Amino acid sequence: MIAVALAAIVLPAKESVGVLLIILLFGDLLALWFYRKDANWPILKKLMPVVVLGVLLGTVFLRLASDAVVRYGIGIALIVLTLMQLAITYMPHKHRAPKSPTLRNVSSAFYGTLAGFGTMVANAGSPALTLYLLSRRMDVRAFLGTSTWFFFLVNVIKTPFSVFAGVLSWHAFTIALPLIPAVAIGAVIGYLLAKRIDQKLFDFLAYVVTIGGGIVLLVA
């Protein structure tokens, strides 16, 4: 999320979306090597149809909305959703409403659509997915494996839509190519840390990064 905001500062906002998509696709391939066996496929199968809907909505939005509207809208959504999830997570159990199958389906549809929309307009789908997966109480490796497969599939799906929306071009590729080595180094470091990080610390950092990303989008 921080990378999304920084790229939008350095580059024209829509061009930054295409550059980051190329970098993220390469990062996805590296991450799949580490976490290819750790995905929760039932969750992925439930999310993907509504994610495609979010990608379609995001494609239309990219063609119609200004850069400022996109940036502020996503930033506000990230902060509000994260605070809501924190309230749910730390609410005493006796005050929590039971999660019926209907509520789970609504949650999947909401977060899946939001993730698809966010990743299409600003490569910012991770907060919505993070909130959804945290609500499912997944361990670190399952969380990372599911996230990795999710974003690889979504980034592949949205590639032709990005070309159509005018954010993915050969020029974007030439900008992204020199940054690939840094992505490889980051992937290795992340894999090593995932083996050692405490679950509670991992959840805490995920929330902090999500809120921080939303704030950066608002002030960038």
mmCIF file of C-alpha atoms in Angstrom:
data_model
loop_
_atom_site.group_PDB
_atom_site.id
_atom_site.type_symbol
_atom_site.label_atom_id
_atom_site.label_comp_id
_atom_site.label_asym_id
_atom_site.label_seq_id
_atom_site.Cartn_x
_atom_site.Cartn_y
_atom_site.Cartn_z
ATOM 1 C CA MET A 1 0.000 0.000 0.000
ATOM 2 C CA ILE A 2 2.828 2.417 0.771
ATOM 3 C CA ALA A 3 4.320 1.547 -2.613
ATOM 4 C CA VAL A 4 1.013 2.419 -4.288
ATOM 5 C CA ALA A 5 1.031 5.912 -2.825
ATOM 6 C CA LEU A 6 4.727 6.528 -3.502
ATOM 7 C CA ALA A 7 4.401 5.415 -7.110
ATOM 8 C CA ALA A 8 1.449 7.754 -7.574
ATOM 9 C CA ILE A 9 3.591 10.632 -6.289
ATOM 10 C CA VAL A 10 6.554 9.929 -8.578
ATOM 11 C CA LEU A 11 4.518 9.028 -11.674
ATOM 12 C CA PRO A 12 1.211 10.166 -13.139
ATOM 13 C CA ALA A 13 -1.377 8.316 -11.074
ATOM 14 C CA LYS A 14 -2.838 6.161 -13.830
ATOM 15 C CA GLU A 15 0.568 5.305 -15.263
ATOM 16 C CA SER A 16 1.717 4.255 -11.798
ATOM 17 C CA VAL A 17 -1.081 1.672 -11.729
ATOM 18 C CA GLY A 18 0.334 -0.028 -14.826
ATOM 19 C CA VAL A 19 3.923 0.072 -13.576
ATOM 20 C CA LEU A 20 2.956 -1.478 -10.261
ATOM 21 C CA LEU A 21 0.884 -4.163 -11.970
ATOM 22 C CA ILE A 22 3.962 -5.384 -13.848
ATOM 23 C CA ILE A 23 6.052 -5.376 -10.677
ATOM 24 C CA LEU A 24 3.338 -7.142 -8.713
ATOM 25 C CA LEU A 25 2.962 -9.873 -11.322
ATOM 26 C CA PHE A 26 6.660 -10.634 -11.045
ATOM 27 C CA GLY A 27 6.415 -10.575 -7.264
ATOM 28 C CA ASP A 28 3.429 -12.919 -7.420
ATOM 29 C CA LEU A 29 5.456 -15.482 -9.366
ATOM 30 C CA LEU A 30 8.220 -15.382 -6.772
ATOM 31 C CA ALA A 31 5.767 -15.665 -3.901
ATOM 32 C CA LEU A 32 4.042 -18.628 -5.538
ATOM 33 C CA TRP A 33 7.316 -20.518 -5.411
ATOM 34 C CA PHE A 34 7.329 -20.167 -1.625
ATOM 35 C CA TYR A 35 3.611 -20.488 -0.829
ATOM 36 C CA ARG A 36 2.151 -22.490 -3.730
ATOM 37 C CA LYS A 37 0.955 -25.292 -1.420
ATOM 38 C CA ASP A 38 -0.501 -23.142 1.351
ATOM 39 C CA ALA A 39 -3.657 -21.649 -0.183
ATOM 40 C CA ASN A 40 -7.162 -22.104 1.178
ATOM 41 C CA TRP A 41 -8.885 -22.969 -2.103
ATOM 42 C CA PRO A 42 -12.489 -23.028 -0.812
ATOM 43 C CA ILE A 43 -12.092 -19.373 0.181
ATOM 44 C CA LEU A 44 -10.506 -18.493 -3.160
ATOM 45 C CA LYS A 45 -13.306 -20.178 -5.103
ATOM 46 C CA LYS A 46 -15.860 -18.210 -3.120
ATOM 47 C CA LEU A 47 -14.098 -14.886 -3.683
ATOM 48 C CA MET A 48 -13.114 -15.014 -7.353
ATOM 49 C CA PRO A 49 -16.548 -14.480 -8.993
ATOM 50 C CA VAL A 50 -17.228 -11.303 -7.018
ATOM 51 C CA VAL A 51 -13.643 -10.153 -7.527
ATOM 52 C CA VAL A 52 -14.239 -10.194 -11.280
ATOM 53 C CA LEU A 53 -17.268 -7.977 -10.682
ATOM 54 C CA GLY A 54 -15.058 -5.578 -8.733
ATOM 55 C CA VAL A 55 -12.493 -5.542 -11.548
ATOM 56 C CA LEU A 56 -15.199 -4.669 -14.071
ATOM 57 C CA LEU A 57 -16.478 -1.853 -11.862
ATOM 58 C CA GLY A 58 -12.922 -0.634 -11.380
ATOM 59 C CA THR A 59 -12.315 -0.577 -15.127
ATOM 60 C CA VAL A 60 -15.311 1.690 -15.643
ATOM 61 C CA PHE A 61 -14.284 3.856 -12.698
ATOM 62 C CA LEU A 62 -10.742 4.300 -14.041
ATOM 63 C CA ARG A 63 -12.060 5.625 -17.315
ATOM 64 C CA LEU A 64 -14.453 8.077 -15.674
ATOM 65 C CA ALA A 65 -12.991 9.252 -12.344
ATOM 66 C CA SER A 66 -10.171 11.689 -11.692
ATOM 67 C CA ASP A 67 -6.981 10.609 -9.949
ATOM 68 C CA ALA A 68 -7.919 12.568 -6.825
ATOM 69 C CA VAL A 69 -11.313 10.883 -6.509
ATOM 70 C CA VAL A 70 -9.739 7.444 -6.835
ATOM 71 C CA ARG A 71 -7.025 8.161 -4.275
ATOM 72 C CA TYR A 72 -9.242 9.709 -1.597
ATOM 73 C CA GLY A 73 -12.019 7.178 -2.005
ATOM 74 C CA ILE A 74 -9.740 4.207 -1.476
ATOM 75 C CA GLY A 75 -7.906 5.853 1.420
ATOM 76 C CA ILE A 76 -11.127 6.540 3.317
ATOM 77 C CA ALA A 77 -12.443 3.041 2.655
ATOM 78 C CA LEU A 78 -9.270 1.404 3.957
ATOM 79 C CA ILE A 79 -9.275 3.311 7.218
ATOM 80 C CA VAL A 80 -12.987 2.816 7.915
ATOM 81 C CA LEU A 81 -12.919 -0.897 7.105
ATOM 82 C CA THR A 82 -9.842 -1.497 9.228
ATOM 83 C CA LEU A 83 -11.329 0.263 12.238
ATOM 84 C CA MET A 84 -14.509 -1.777 11.832
ATOM 85 C CA GLN A 85 -12.536 -5.007 11.715
ATOM 86 C CA LEU A 86 -10.534 -4.020 14.794
ATOM 87 C CA ALA A 87 -13.762 -3.349 16.672
ATOM 88 C CA ILE A 88 -15.096 -6.761 15.697
ATOM 89 C CA THR A 89 -11.832 -8.534 16.516
ATOM 90 C CA TYR A 90 -11.448 -7.094 20.007
ATOM 91 C CA MET A 91 -15.119 -7.046 20.948
ATOM 92 C CA PRO A 92 -15.881 -9.416 23.863
ATOM 93 C CA HIS A 93 -17.137 -12.760 22.568
ATOM 94 C CA LYS A 94 -20.464 -12.471 24.367
ATOM 95 C CA HIS A 95 -21.265 -9.322 22.368
ATOM 96 C CA ARG A 96 -20.415 -10.764 18.982
ATOM 97 C CA ALA A 97 -23.206 -11.770 16.664
ATOM 98 C CA PRO A 98 -22.963 -15.384 15.458
ATOM 99 C CA LYS A 99 -21.595 -15.712 11.931
ATOM 100 C CA SER A 100 -24.310 -17.500 10.005
ATOM 101 C CA PRO A 101 -23.678 -18.906 6.511
ATOM 102 C CA THR A 102 -25.666 -15.988 5.097
ATOM 103 C CA LEU A 103 -23.459 -13.442 6.847
ATOM 104 C CA ARG A 104 -20.342 -15.249 5.648
ATOM 105 C CA ASN A 105 -21.611 -15.109 2.073
ATOM 106 C CA VAL A 106 -22.387 -11.409 2.375
ATOM 107 C CA SER A 107 -18.933 -10.812 3.845
ATOM 108 C CA SER A 108 -17.272 -12.720 1.008
ATOM 109 C CA ALA A 109 -19.239 -10.785 -1.611
ATOM 110 C CA PHE A 110 -18.505 -7.412 -0.025
ATOM 111 C CA TYR A 111 -14.793 -7.878 0.575
ATOM 112 C CA GLY A 112 -14.266 -9.713 -2.710
ATOM 113 C CA THR A 113 -15.888 -6.949 -4.741
ATOM 114 C CA LEU A 114 -13.984 -4.291 -2.811
ATOM 115 C CA ALA A 115 -10.688 -6.138 -3.313
ATOM 116 C CA GLY A 116 -11.314 -6.458 -7.047
ATOM 117 C CA PHE A 117 -12.270 -2.808 -7.333
ATOM 118 C CA GLY A 118 -9.337 -1.617 -5.243
ATOM 119 C CA THR A 119 -6.748 -3.683 -7.069
ATOM 120 C CA MET A 120 -8.061 -2.529 -10.436
ATOM 121 C CA VAL A 121 -8.068 1.196 -9.748
ATOM 122 C CA ALA A 122 -4.896 1.459 -7.662
ATOM 123 C CA ASN A 123 -3.378 -1.980 -7.037
ATOM 124 C CA ALA A 124 -4.855 -1.527 -3.572
ATOM 125 C CA GLY A 125 -6.855 -4.689 -3.087
ATOM 126 C CA SER A 126 -4.727 -6.101 -0.282
ATOM 127 C CA PRO A 127 -6.412 -4.250 2.615
ATOM 128 C CA ALA A 128 -9.859 -5.608 1.765
ATOM 129 C CA LEU A 129 -8.467 -9.121 1.373
ATOM 130 C CA THR A 130 -6.424 -8.749 4.556
ATOM 131 C CA LEU A 131 -9.491 -7.790 6.560
ATOM 132 C CA TYR A 132 -11.457 -10.709 5.158
ATOM 133 C CA LEU A 133 -8.732 -13.294 5.786
ATOM 134 C CA LEU A 134 -8.042 -11.975 9.278
ATOM 135 C CA SER A 135 -11.729 -12.399 10.059
ATOM 136 C CA ARG A 136 -11.369 -16.076 9.088
ATOM 137 C CA ARG A 137 -8.623 -16.585 11.698
ATOM 138 C CA MET A 138 -6.053 -18.073 9.315
ATOM 139 C CA ASP A 139 -2.510 -18.900 10.385
ATOM 140 C CA VAL A 140 0.398 -17.007 8.838
ATOM 141 C CA ARG A 141 1.302 -19.494 6.092
ATOM 142 C CA ALA A 142 -2.309 -20.086 5.046
ATOM 143 C CA PHE A 143 -2.852 -16.327 5.033
ATOM 144 C CA LEU A 144 0.184 -15.721 2.840
ATOM 145 C CA GLY A 145 -0.525 -18.659 0.538
ATOM 146 C CA THR A 146 -4.136 -17.637 -0.005
ATOM 147 C CA SER A 147 -3.156 -14.002 -0.544
ATOM 148 C CA THR A 148 -0.446 -14.980 -3.010
ATOM 149 C CA TRP A 149 -2.710 -17.124 -5.177
ATOM 150 C CA PHE A 150 -5.495 -14.555 -4.922
ATOM 151 C CA PHE A 151 -3.422 -11.674 -6.244
ATOM 152 C CA PHE A 152 -1.684 -13.731 -8.894
ATOM 153 C CA LEU A 153 -5.042 -14.802 -10.322
ATOM 154 C CA VAL A 154 -6.540 -11.333 -9.994
ATOM 155 C CA ASN A 155 -3.546 -9.601 -11.575
ATOM 156 C CA VAL A 156 -3.653 -11.984 -14.532
ATOM 157 C CA ILE A 157 -7.394 -11.422 -14.929
ATOM 158 C CA LYS A 158 -7.128 -7.656 -14.786
ATOM 159 C CA THR A 159 -4.211 -7.348 -17.241
ATOM 160 C CA PRO A 160 -6.370 -7.039 -20.401
ATOM 161 C CA PHE A 161 -8.719 -4.681 -18.565
ATOM 162 C CA SER A 162 -5.721 -2.529 -17.627
ATOM 163 C CA VAL A 163 -4.726 -2.291 -21.280
ATOM 164 C CA PHE A 164 -8.287 -1.300 -22.145
ATOM 165 C CA ALA A 165 -8.342 1.312 -19.372
ATOM 166 C CA GLY A 166 -5.127 2.830 -20.723
ATOM 167 C CA VAL A 167 -2.947 2.217 -17.663
ATOM 168 C CA LEU A 168 -0.786 -0.640 -18.989
ATOM 169 C CA SER A 169 1.624 0.046 -21.842
ATOM 170 C CA TRP A 170 5.100 -0.715 -23.141
ATOM 171 C CA HIS A 171 6.321 2.495 -21.517
ATOM 172 C CA ALA A 172 5.105 1.225 -18.143
ATOM 173 C CA PHE A 173 7.044 -1.996 -18.727
ATOM 174 C CA THR A 174 10.290 -0.111 -19.395
ATOM 175 C CA ILE A 175 9.860 1.764 -16.114
ATOM 176 C CA ALA A 176 9.073 -1.382 -14.120
ATOM 177 C CA LEU A 177 11.875 -3.576 -15.472
ATOM 178 C CA PRO A 178 14.789 -1.974 -13.521
ATOM 179 C CA LEU A 179 12.837 -2.401 -10.270
ATOM 180 C CA ILE A 180 12.469 -6.185 -10.582
ATOM 181 C CA PRO A 181 15.683 -7.086 -8.638
ATOM 182 C CA ALA A 182 14.429 -5.185 -5.589
ATOM 183 C CA VAL A 183 11.178 -7.153 -5.753
ATOM 184 C CA ALA A 184 13.122 -10.427 -5.736
ATOM 185 C CA ILE A 185 15.116 -9.389 -2.669
ATOM 186 C CA GLY A 186 11.954 -8.316 -0.858
ATOM 187 C CA ALA A 187 10.247 -11.628 -1.612
ATOM 188 C CA VAL A 188 13.102 -13.623 -0.082
ATOM 189 C CA ILE A 189 13.205 -11.421 3.025
ATOM 190 C CA GLY A 190 9.439 -11.733 3.466
ATOM 191 C CA TYR A 191 9.596 -15.517 3.187
ATOM 192 C CA LEU A 192 12.295 -15.751 5.857
ATOM 193 C CA LEU A 193 10.395 -13.457 8.221
ATOM 194 C CA ALA A 194 7.152 -15.422 7.788
ATOM 195 C CA LYS A 195 8.834 -18.480 9.311
ATOM 196 C CA ARG A 196 9.681 -16.620 12.503
ATOM 197 C CA ILE A 197 6.978 -14.042 13.108
ATOM 198 C CA ASP A 198 4.464 -14.471 15.931
ATOM 199 C CA GLN A 199 0.795 -14.751 14.882
ATOM 200 C CA LYS A 200 -0.393 -11.859 17.075
ATOM 201 C CA LEU A 201 2.450 -9.662 15.895
ATOM 202 C CA PHE A 202 1.630 -10.580 12.304
ATOM 203 C CA ASP A 203 -2.029 -9.587 12.755
ATOM 204 C CA PHE A 204 -1.016 -6.334 14.450
ATOM 205 C CA LEU A 205 1.405 -5.407 11.675
ATOM 206 C CA ALA A 206 -1.212 -6.239 9.045
ATOM 207 C CA TYR A 207 -3.652 -3.798 10.649
ATOM 208 C CA VAL A 208 -1.007 -1.091 11.045
ATOM 209 C CA VAL A 209 0.112 -1.352 7.427
ATOM 210 C CA THR A 210 -3.493 -1.267 6.227
ATOM 211 C CA ILE A 211 -4.338 1.894 8.169
ATOM 212 C CA GLY A 212 -0.999 3.451 7.234
ATOM 213 C CA GLY A 213 -1.653 2.779 3.574
ATOM 214 C CA GLY A 214 -5.039 4.457 3.804
ATOM 215 C CA ILE A 215 -3.547 7.530 5.470
ATOM 216 C CA VAL A 216 -0.797 7.786 2.865
ATOM 217 C CA LEU A 217 -3.366 7.693 0.078
ATOM 218 C CA LEU A 218 -5.233 10.573 1.711
ATOM 219 C CA VAL A 219 -2.229 12.828 2.279
ATOM 220 C CA ALA A 220 -0.088 11.977 -0.769
#
